[in-house]
Coordinates of C-alpha atoms and ligand atoms in Angstrom, one line a residue:
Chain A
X1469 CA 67.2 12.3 110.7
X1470 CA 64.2 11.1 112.3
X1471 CA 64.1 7.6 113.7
X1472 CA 61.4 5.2 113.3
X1473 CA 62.2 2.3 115.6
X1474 CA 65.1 0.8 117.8
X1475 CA 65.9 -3.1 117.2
X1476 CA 68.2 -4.7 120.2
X1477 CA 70.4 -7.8 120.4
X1478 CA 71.6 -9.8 123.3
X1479 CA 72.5 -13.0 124.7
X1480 CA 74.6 -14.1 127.2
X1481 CA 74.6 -11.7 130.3
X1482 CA 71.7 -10.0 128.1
X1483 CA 69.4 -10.0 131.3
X1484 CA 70.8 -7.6 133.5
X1485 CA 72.1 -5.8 130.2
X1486 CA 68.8 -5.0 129.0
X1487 CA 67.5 -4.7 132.9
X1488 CA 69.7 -1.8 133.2
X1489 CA 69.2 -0.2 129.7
X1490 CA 65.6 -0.6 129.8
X1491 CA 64.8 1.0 133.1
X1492 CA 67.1 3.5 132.3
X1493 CA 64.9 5.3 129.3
X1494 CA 61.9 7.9 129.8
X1495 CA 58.2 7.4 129.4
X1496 CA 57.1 8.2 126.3
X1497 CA 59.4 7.2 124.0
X1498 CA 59.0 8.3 120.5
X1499 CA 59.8 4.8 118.9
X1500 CA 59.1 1.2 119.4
X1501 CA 61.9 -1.2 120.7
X1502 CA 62.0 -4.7 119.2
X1503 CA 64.1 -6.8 121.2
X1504 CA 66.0 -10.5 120.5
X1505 CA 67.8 -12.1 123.6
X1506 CA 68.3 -15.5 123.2
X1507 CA 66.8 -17.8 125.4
X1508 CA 65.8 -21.3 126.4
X1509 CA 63.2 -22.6 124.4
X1510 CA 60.9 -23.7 126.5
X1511 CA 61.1 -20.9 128.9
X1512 CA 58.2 -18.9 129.9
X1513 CA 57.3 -14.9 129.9
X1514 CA 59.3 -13.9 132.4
X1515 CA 61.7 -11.8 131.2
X1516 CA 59.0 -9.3 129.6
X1517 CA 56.3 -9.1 133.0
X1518 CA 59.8 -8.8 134.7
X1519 CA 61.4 -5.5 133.0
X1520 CA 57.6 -4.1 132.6
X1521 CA 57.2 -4.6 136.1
X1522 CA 60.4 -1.9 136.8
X1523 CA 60.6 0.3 133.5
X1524 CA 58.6 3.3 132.6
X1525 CA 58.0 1.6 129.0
X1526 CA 55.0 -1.0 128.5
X1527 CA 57.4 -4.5 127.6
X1528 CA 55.5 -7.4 126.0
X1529 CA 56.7 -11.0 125.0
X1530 CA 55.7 -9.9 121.0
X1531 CA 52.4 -11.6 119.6
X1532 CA 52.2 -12.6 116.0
X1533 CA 50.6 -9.4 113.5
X1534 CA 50.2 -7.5 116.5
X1535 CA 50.5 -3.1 115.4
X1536 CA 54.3 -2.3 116.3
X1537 CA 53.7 1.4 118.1
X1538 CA 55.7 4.0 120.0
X1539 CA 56.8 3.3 123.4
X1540 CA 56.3 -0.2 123.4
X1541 CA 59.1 -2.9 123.8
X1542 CA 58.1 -6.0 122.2
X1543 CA 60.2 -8.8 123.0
X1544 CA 61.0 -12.1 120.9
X1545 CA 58.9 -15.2 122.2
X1546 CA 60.8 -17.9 122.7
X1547 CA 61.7 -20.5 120.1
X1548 CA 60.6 -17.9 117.5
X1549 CA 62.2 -15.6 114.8
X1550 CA 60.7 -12.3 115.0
X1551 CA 60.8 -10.2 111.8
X1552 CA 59.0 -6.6 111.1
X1553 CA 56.2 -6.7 108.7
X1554 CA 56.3 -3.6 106.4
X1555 CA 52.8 -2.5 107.3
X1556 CA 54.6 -2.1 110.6
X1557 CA 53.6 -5.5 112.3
X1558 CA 55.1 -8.3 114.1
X1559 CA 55.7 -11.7 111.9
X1560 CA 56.6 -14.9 114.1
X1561 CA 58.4 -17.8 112.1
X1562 CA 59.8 -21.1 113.1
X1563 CA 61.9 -21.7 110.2
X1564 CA 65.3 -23.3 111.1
X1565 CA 67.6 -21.9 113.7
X1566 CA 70.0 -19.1 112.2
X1567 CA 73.8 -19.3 113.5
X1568 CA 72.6 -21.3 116.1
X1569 CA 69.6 -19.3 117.7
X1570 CA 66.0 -19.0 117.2
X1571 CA 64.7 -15.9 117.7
X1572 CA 67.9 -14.8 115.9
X1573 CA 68.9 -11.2 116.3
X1574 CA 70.2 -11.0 112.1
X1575 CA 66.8 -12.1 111.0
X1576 CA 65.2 -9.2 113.3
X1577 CA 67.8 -6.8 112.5
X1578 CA 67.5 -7.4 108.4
X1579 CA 63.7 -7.8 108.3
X1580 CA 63.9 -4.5 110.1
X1581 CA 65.6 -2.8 107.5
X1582 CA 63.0 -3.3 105.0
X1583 CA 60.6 -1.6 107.1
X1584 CA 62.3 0.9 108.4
X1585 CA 65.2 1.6 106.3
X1586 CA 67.6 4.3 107.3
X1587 CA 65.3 5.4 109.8
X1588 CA 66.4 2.8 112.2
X1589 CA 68.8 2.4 115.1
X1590 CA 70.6 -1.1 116.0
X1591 CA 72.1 -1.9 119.2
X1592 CA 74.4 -5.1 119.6
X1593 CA 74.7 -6.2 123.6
X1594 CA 76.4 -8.6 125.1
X1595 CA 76.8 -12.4 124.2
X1596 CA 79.3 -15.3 123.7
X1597 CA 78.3 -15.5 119.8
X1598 CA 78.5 -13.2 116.7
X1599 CA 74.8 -13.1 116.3
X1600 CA 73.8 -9.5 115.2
X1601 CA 77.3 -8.8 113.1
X1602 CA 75.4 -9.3 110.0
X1603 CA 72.5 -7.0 111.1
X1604 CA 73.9 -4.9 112.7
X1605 CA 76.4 -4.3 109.5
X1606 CA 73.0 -4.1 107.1
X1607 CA 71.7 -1.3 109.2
X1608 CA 75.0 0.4 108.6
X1609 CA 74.4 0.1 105.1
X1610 CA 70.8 1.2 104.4
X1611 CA 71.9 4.5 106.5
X1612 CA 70.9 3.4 110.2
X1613 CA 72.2 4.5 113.5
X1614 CA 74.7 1.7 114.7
X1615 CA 75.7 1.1 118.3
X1616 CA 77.8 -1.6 120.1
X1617 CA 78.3 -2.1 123.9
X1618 CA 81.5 -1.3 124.4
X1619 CA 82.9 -5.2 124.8
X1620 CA 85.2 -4.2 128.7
X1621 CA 81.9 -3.4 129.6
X1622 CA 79.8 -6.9 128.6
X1623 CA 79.6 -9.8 130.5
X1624 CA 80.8 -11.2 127.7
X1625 CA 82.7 -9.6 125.1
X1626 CA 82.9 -11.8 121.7
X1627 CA 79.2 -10.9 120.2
X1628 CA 79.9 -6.5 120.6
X1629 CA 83.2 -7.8 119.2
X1630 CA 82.2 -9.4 116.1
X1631 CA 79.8 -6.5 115.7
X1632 CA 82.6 -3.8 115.6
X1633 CA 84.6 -5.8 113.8
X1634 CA 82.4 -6.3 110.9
X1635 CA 79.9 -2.9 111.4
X1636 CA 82.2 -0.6 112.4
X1637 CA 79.3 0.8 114.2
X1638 CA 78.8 4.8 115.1
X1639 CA 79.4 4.2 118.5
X1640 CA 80.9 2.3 121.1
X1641 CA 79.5 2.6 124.4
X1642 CA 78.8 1.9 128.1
X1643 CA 75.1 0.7 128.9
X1644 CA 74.5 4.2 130.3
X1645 CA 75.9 6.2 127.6
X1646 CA 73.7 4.3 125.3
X1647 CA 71.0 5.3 127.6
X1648 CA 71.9 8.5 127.4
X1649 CA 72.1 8.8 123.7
X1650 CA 68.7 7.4 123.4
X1651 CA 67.0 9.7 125.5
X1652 CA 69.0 13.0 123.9
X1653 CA 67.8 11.1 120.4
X1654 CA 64.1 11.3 121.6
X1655 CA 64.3 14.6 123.1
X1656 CA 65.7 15.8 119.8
X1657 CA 62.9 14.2 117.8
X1658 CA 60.1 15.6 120.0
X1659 CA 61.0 19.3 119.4
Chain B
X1124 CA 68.7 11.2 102.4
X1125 CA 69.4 7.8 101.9
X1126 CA 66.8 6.4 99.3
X1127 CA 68.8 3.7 98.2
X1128 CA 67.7 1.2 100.5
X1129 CA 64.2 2.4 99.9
X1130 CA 64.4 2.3 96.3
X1131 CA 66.1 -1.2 96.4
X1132 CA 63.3 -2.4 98.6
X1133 CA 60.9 -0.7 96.2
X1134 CA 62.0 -3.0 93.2
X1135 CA 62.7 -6.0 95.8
X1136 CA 59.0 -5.5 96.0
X1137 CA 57.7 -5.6 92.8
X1138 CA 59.9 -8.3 92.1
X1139 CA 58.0 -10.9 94.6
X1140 CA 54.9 -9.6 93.4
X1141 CA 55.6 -10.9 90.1
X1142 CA 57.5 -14.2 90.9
X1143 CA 54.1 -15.6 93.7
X1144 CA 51.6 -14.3 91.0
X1145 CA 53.5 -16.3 87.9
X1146 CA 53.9 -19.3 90.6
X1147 CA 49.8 -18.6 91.0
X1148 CA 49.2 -18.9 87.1
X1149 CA 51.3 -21.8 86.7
X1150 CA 51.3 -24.3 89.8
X1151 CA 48.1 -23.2 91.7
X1152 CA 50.0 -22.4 94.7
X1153 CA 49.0 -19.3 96.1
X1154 CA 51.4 -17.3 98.0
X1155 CA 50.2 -13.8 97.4
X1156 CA 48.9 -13.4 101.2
X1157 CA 51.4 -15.2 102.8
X1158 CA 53.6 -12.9 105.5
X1159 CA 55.5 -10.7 103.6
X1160 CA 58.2 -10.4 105.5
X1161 CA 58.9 -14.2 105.8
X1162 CA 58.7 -14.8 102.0
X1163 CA 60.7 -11.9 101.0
X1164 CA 63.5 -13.4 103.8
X1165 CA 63.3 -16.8 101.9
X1166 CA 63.2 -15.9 98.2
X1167 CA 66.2 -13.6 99.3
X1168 CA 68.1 -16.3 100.8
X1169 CA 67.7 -18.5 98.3
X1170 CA 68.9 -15.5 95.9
X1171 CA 71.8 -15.2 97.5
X1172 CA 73.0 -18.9 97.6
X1173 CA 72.2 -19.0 94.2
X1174 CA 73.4 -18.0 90.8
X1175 CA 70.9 -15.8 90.1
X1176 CA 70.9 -11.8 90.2
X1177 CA 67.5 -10.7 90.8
X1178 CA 64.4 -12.6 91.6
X1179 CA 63.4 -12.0 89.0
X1180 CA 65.5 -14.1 87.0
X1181 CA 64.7 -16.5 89.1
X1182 CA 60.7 -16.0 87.9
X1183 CA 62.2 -16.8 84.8
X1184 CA 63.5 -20.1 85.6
X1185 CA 60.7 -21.1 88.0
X1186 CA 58.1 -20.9 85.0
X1187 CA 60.7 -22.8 82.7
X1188 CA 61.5 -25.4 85.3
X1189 CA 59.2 -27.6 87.6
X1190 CA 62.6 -28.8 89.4
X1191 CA 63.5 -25.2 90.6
X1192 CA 59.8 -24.8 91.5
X1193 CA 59.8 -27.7 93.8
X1194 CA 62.9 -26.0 95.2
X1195 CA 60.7 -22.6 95.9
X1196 CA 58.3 -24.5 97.2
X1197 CA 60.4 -26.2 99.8
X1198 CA 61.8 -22.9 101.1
X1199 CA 58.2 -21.0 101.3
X1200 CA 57.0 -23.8 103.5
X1201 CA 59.0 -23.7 106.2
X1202 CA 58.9 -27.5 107.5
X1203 CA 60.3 -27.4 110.9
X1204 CA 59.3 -29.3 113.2
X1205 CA 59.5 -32.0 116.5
X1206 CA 57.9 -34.4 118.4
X1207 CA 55.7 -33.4 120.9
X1208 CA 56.7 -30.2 120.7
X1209 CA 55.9 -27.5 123.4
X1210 CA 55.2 -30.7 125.9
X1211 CA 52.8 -28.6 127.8
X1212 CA 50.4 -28.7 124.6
X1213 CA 50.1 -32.5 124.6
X1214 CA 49.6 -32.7 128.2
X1215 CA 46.9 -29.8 128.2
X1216 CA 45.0 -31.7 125.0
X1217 CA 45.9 -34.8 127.6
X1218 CA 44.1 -33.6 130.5
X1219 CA 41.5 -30.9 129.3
X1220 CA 40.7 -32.4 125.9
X1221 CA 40.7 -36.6 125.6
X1222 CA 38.3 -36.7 128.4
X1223 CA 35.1 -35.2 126.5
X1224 CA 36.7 -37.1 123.5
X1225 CA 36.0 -40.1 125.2
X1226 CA 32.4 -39.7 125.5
X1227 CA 32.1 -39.8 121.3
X1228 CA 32.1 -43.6 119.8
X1229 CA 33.8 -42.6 116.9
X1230 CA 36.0 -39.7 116.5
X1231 CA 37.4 -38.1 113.5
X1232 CA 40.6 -36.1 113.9
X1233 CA 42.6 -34.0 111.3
X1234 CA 45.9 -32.7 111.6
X1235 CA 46.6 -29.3 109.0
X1236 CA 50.3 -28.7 108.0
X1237 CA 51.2 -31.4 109.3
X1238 CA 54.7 -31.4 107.7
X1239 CA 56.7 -34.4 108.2
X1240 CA 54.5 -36.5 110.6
X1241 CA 56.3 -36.0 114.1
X1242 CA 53.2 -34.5 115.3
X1243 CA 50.8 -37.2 113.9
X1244 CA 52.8 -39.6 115.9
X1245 CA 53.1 -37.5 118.9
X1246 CA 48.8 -37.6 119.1
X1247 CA 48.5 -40.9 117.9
X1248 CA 50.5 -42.2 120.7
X1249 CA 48.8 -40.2 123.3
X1250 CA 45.2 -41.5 121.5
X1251 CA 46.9 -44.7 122.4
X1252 CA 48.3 -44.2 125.6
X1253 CA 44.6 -42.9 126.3
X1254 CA 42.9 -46.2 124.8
X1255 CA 41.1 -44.1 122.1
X1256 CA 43.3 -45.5 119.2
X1257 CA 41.3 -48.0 118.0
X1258 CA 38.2 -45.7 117.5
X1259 CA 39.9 -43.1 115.4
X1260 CA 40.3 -41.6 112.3
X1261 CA 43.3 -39.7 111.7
X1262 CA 43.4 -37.5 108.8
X1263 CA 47.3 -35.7 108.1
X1264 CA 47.2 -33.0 105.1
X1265 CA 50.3 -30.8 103.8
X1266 CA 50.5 -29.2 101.1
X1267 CA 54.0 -30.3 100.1
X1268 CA 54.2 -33.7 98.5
X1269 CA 57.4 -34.2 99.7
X1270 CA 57.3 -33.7 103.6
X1271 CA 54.4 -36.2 103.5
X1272 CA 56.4 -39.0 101.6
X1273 CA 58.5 -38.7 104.9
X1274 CA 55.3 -38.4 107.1
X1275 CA 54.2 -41.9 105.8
X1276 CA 57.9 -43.5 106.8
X1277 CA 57.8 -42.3 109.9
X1278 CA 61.6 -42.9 109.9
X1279 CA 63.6 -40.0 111.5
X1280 CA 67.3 -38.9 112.2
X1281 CA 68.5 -41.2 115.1
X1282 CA 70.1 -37.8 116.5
X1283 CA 66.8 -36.2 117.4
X1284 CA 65.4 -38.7 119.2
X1285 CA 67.1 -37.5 122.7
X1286 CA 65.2 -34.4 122.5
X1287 CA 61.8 -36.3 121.5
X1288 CA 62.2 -38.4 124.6
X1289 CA 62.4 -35.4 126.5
X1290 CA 59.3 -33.7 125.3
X1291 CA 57.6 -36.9 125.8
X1292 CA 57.7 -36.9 128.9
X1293 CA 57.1 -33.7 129.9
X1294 CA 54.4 -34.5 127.9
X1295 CA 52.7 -36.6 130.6
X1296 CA 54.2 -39.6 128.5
X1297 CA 52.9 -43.1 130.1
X1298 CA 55.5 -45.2 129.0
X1299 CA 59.0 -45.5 128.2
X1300 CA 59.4 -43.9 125.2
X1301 CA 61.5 -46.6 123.0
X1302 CA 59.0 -48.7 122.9
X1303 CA 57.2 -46.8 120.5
X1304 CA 60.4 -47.0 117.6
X1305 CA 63.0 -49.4 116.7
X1306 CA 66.5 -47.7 116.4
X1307 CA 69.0 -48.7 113.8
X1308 CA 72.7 -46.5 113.5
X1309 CA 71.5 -43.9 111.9
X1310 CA 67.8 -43.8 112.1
X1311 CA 64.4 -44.8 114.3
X1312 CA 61.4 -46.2 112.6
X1313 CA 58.0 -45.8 114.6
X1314 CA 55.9 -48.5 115.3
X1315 CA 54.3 -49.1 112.3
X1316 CA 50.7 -50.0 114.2
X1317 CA 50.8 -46.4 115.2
X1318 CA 49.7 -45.7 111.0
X1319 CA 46.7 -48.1 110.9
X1320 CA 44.1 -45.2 111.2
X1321 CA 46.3 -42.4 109.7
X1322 CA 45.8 -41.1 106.3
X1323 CA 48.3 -38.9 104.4
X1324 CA 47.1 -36.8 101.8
X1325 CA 47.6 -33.4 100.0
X1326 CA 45.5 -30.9 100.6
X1327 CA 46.4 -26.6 100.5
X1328 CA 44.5 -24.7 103.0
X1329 CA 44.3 -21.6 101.0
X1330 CA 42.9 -23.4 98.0
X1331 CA 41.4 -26.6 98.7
X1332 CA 37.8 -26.8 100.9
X1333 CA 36.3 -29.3 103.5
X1334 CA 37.0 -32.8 103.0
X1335 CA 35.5 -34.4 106.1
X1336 CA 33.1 -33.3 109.3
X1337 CA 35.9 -33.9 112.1
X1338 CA 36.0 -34.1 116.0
X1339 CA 39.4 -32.2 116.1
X1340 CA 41.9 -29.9 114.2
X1341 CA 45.5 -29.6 114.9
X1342 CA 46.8 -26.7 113.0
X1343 CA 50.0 -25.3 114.7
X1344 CA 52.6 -23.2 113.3
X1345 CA 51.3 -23.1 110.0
X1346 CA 48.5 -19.6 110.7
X1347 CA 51.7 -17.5 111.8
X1348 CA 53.0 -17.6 107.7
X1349 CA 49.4 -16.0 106.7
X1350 CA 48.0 -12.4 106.8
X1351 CA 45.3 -11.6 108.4
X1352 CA 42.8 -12.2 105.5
X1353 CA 44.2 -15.6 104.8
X1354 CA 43.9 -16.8 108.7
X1355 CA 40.7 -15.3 108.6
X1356 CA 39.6 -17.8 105.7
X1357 CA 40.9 -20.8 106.7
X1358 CA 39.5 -20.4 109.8
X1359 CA 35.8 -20.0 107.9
X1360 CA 37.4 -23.5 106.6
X1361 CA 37.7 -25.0 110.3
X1362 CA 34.8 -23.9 111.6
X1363 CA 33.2 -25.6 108.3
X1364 CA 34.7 -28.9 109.1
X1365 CA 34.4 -28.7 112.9
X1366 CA 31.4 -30.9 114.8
X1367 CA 29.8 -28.6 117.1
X1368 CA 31.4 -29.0 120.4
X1369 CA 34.7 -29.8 118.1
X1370 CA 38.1 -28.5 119.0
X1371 CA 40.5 -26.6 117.5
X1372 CA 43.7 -26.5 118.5
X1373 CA 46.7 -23.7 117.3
X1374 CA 50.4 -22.9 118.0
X1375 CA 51.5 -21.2 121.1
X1376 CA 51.5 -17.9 119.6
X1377 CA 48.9 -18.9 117.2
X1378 CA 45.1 -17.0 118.2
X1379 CA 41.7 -17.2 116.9
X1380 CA 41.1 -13.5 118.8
X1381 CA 41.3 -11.5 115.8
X1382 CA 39.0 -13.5 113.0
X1383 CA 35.4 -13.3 112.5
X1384 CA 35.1 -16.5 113.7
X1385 CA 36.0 -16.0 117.1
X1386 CA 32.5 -15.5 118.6
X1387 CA 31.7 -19.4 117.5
X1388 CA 34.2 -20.9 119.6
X1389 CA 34.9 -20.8 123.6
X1390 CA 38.2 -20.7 125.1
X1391 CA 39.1 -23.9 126.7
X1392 CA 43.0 -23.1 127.6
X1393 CA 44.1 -19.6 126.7
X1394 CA 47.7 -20.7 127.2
X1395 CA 48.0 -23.5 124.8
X1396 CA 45.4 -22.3 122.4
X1397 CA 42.7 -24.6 123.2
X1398 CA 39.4 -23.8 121.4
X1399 CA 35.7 -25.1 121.6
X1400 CA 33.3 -24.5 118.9
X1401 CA 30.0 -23.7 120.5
X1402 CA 27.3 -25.8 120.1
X1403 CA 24.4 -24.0 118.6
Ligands
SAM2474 C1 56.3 -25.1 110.6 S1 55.4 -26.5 109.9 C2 54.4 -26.9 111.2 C3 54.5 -28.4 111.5 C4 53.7 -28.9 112.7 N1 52.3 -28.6 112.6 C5 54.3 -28.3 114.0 O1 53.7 -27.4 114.6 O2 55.4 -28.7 114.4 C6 54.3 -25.7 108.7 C7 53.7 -26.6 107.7 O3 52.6 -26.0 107.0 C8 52.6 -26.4 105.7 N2 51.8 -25.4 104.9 C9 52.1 -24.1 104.6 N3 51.2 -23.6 103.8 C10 50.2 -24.5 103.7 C11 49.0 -24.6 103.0 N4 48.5 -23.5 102.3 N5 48.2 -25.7 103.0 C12 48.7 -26.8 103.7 N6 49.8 -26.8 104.4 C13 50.6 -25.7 104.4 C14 54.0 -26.4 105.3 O4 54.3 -27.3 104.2 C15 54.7 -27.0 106.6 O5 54.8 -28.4 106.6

């Protein structure tokens, strides 16, 4: 199987989570990353000039119909649901919040399936919420790669939980074994 | 190989092509270059709290029923919305954009998807606040009948109004912000002087065409639900209705950038979307 794209999910403790993650893949990447962490509405760009600043990978707050390409992480704007177009773009929405959030890692991780069907890999992180079970669970189904952080690991547990529980992911792992199984993933892919 | 999803989303597909173009024939609404992704996430959730199987049973019924129509309608046009929402807007238009406002006697101002009035109110205050009020004319088009019967109340949910106050003033608000409403238990009604220059009325970006020479549009958080063709016509449709030297003002991640009407129009505040059209 060849992967398309890799859609992430985090909220509480997502920060450092993603920090570590992030910085821990190689330069060209074969796939784009589309990331949801929940976050303050009215909070600024921080987050993406931050982990751009210290990765290997260009990380952008995402902007509306921009071209999703390889080695990019695009992450949700604030106050925003971000879906995948299926000509491969970004779509912004402000409709209602979803299970309390907005960006909302289910509508990400569904629209995503459309687009890239079983070519796709989800990754739930930590969080104090069961946003992403749903998604995460969809990807399963359409044929996807499936991964939870393994919840002893998270800062907090319940959303990796409630993504196991109703997923039954692939695989359960430490930050840097999902690091790890990225980076084999794209070496695999390039050959 | 796992087709299935594929093939799913293959019919999926087909299906919302049928249901927008028979909403197209038979209402006049045209959704056909709306973001895909956004209506497909709609029409699917409405599927699935329905009783329907497919969409397109649910064509079926939305030709055979202008009730379920109106239902459609309400879930393509996503009416979200706040007062004075991202505060840092109102206090650029505030600072950067009221002051060469002033210098016009008369100044015409039109507010596009403008859902269920919060953001009306949220300008015509500051046009108050500013002392401009009184030589304004505030036009507020949706193309939803039913957020605008709301708009014209002005009456919202008492439970919103803590975040409202907030925004205000981060919005460079002047005053204190209940004295623009009168609370009852459940609901606030706004000053009812704040409508004396407002008119509501219908009007459908993608189908409808200039209506009035204006000072300023307000048009935020509606572009982000069009593709790129769409935006790029109803910013023809702007740029039409703008004065020279109007302004146009988007959503946060909202851009003129990428249309062919970008080289009319010079960048007043890249952060908050603020755009000049240049007078030539
Ligand atoms: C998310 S609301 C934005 C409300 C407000 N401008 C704000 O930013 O808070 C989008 C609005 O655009 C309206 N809309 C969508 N398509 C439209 C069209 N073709 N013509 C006019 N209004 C439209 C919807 O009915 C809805 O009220």
């Amino acid at each position: 199987m060849t992967y398309k794209a890799i859609v992430i999910g985090a909220s509480t403790g997502g920060f450092y989570a993603l920090k570590r993650l992030i910085t821990a893949l190689p330069d060209g990447l074969d796939f784009p990353i589309l990331v949801v962490q929940h976050i303050s509405p009215n909070s600024d760009n921080f987050m993406a000039k931050y982990l751009n600043g210290i990765s290997k990978l260009t990380v952008k707050e995402a902007d509306e119909k921009e071209p999703i390409l390889p080695g990019n992480v695009y992450i949700a704007p604030p106050n925003y649901h971000m879906l995948v177009e299926e000509d491969f773009t970004i779509g912004l929405s402000t409709e209602e919040k979803i299970r309390y959030a907005r960006p909302s890692i289910d509508v990400l991780f569904e629209s995503a399936v459309f687009a890239y069907g079983a070519q796709l890999i989800g990754i739930v992180l930590t969080g104090a919420n069961n946003d992403g079970a749903h998604g995460l669970s969809a990807i399963k189904k359409a044929g996807g790669l499936t991964i939870a952080q393994l919840p002893s690991e998270a800062e907090a547990d319940m959303m990796p939980q409630s993504a196991i529980d109703l997923a039954k992911p692939h695989h359960i792992l430490p930050i840097d074994g999902i690091a790890k199984l990225l980076t084999e993933l794209n070496t695999n892919q390039k050959k | 190989m796992n087709s299935g999803i594929d093939d799913t989303n293959q019919t999926i597909n087909i299906e919302i092509d049928l249901i927008l173009d028979a909403i197209f024939q038979k209402y006049g609404y045209d959704f056909r270059n709306y973001s895909r992704a956004h209506v497909k996430r709609r029409l699917l959730h409405r599927l699935s709290s329905s009783h329907f199987k497919s969409i397109s049973q649910m064509q079926h019924e939305v030709l055979h029923d202008p009730m379920f129509f109106q239902e459609i309608l309400k879930d393509l046009s996503i009416n979200v919305t706040e007062m004075f929402r991202d505060p840092k807007f109102y206090l650029a238009l505030r600072q950067e954009v009221i002051p060469l406002l002033k210098t016009y006697p008369f100044i015409k101002v039109w507010h596009a998807g403008c859902s269920t009035g919060e953001e009306v109110y949220s300008f015509a205050i500051v046009l108050k606040e500013e002392g401009l009020y009184d030589r304004v004319q505030i036009y507020a088009t949706d193309f939803n009948r039913n957020v605008l019967e709301t708009a014209k109340k002005g009456i919202y949910p008492i439970n919103r109004i803590k975040e409202f106050t907030a925004n205000y003033q981060q919005a460079g608000g002047k005053q204190s912000f209940s004295d623009y409403y009168m609370a009852d238990y459940n609901s606030v009604i706004f000053d009812q002087s704040l409508k004396k220059n407002i008119v509501f009325a219908e009007h459908n970006l993608v189908t409808d065409s200039v209506f009035a020479e204006v000072n300023i549009i307000i048009c935020r958080n509606v572009l982000i639900y069009f593709n790129r063709d769409l935006q790029n016509k109803v910013f023809s449709l702007f740029t039409e209705s703008l004065i020279n030297g109007g302004f146009l003002c988007l959503g946060s991640k909202e851009t003129i950038q990428f249309s062919n009407n970008a080289p009319q129009y010079d960048i007043l505040n890249p952060h908050e979307k603020l755009y000049k059209k240049r007078i030539v």
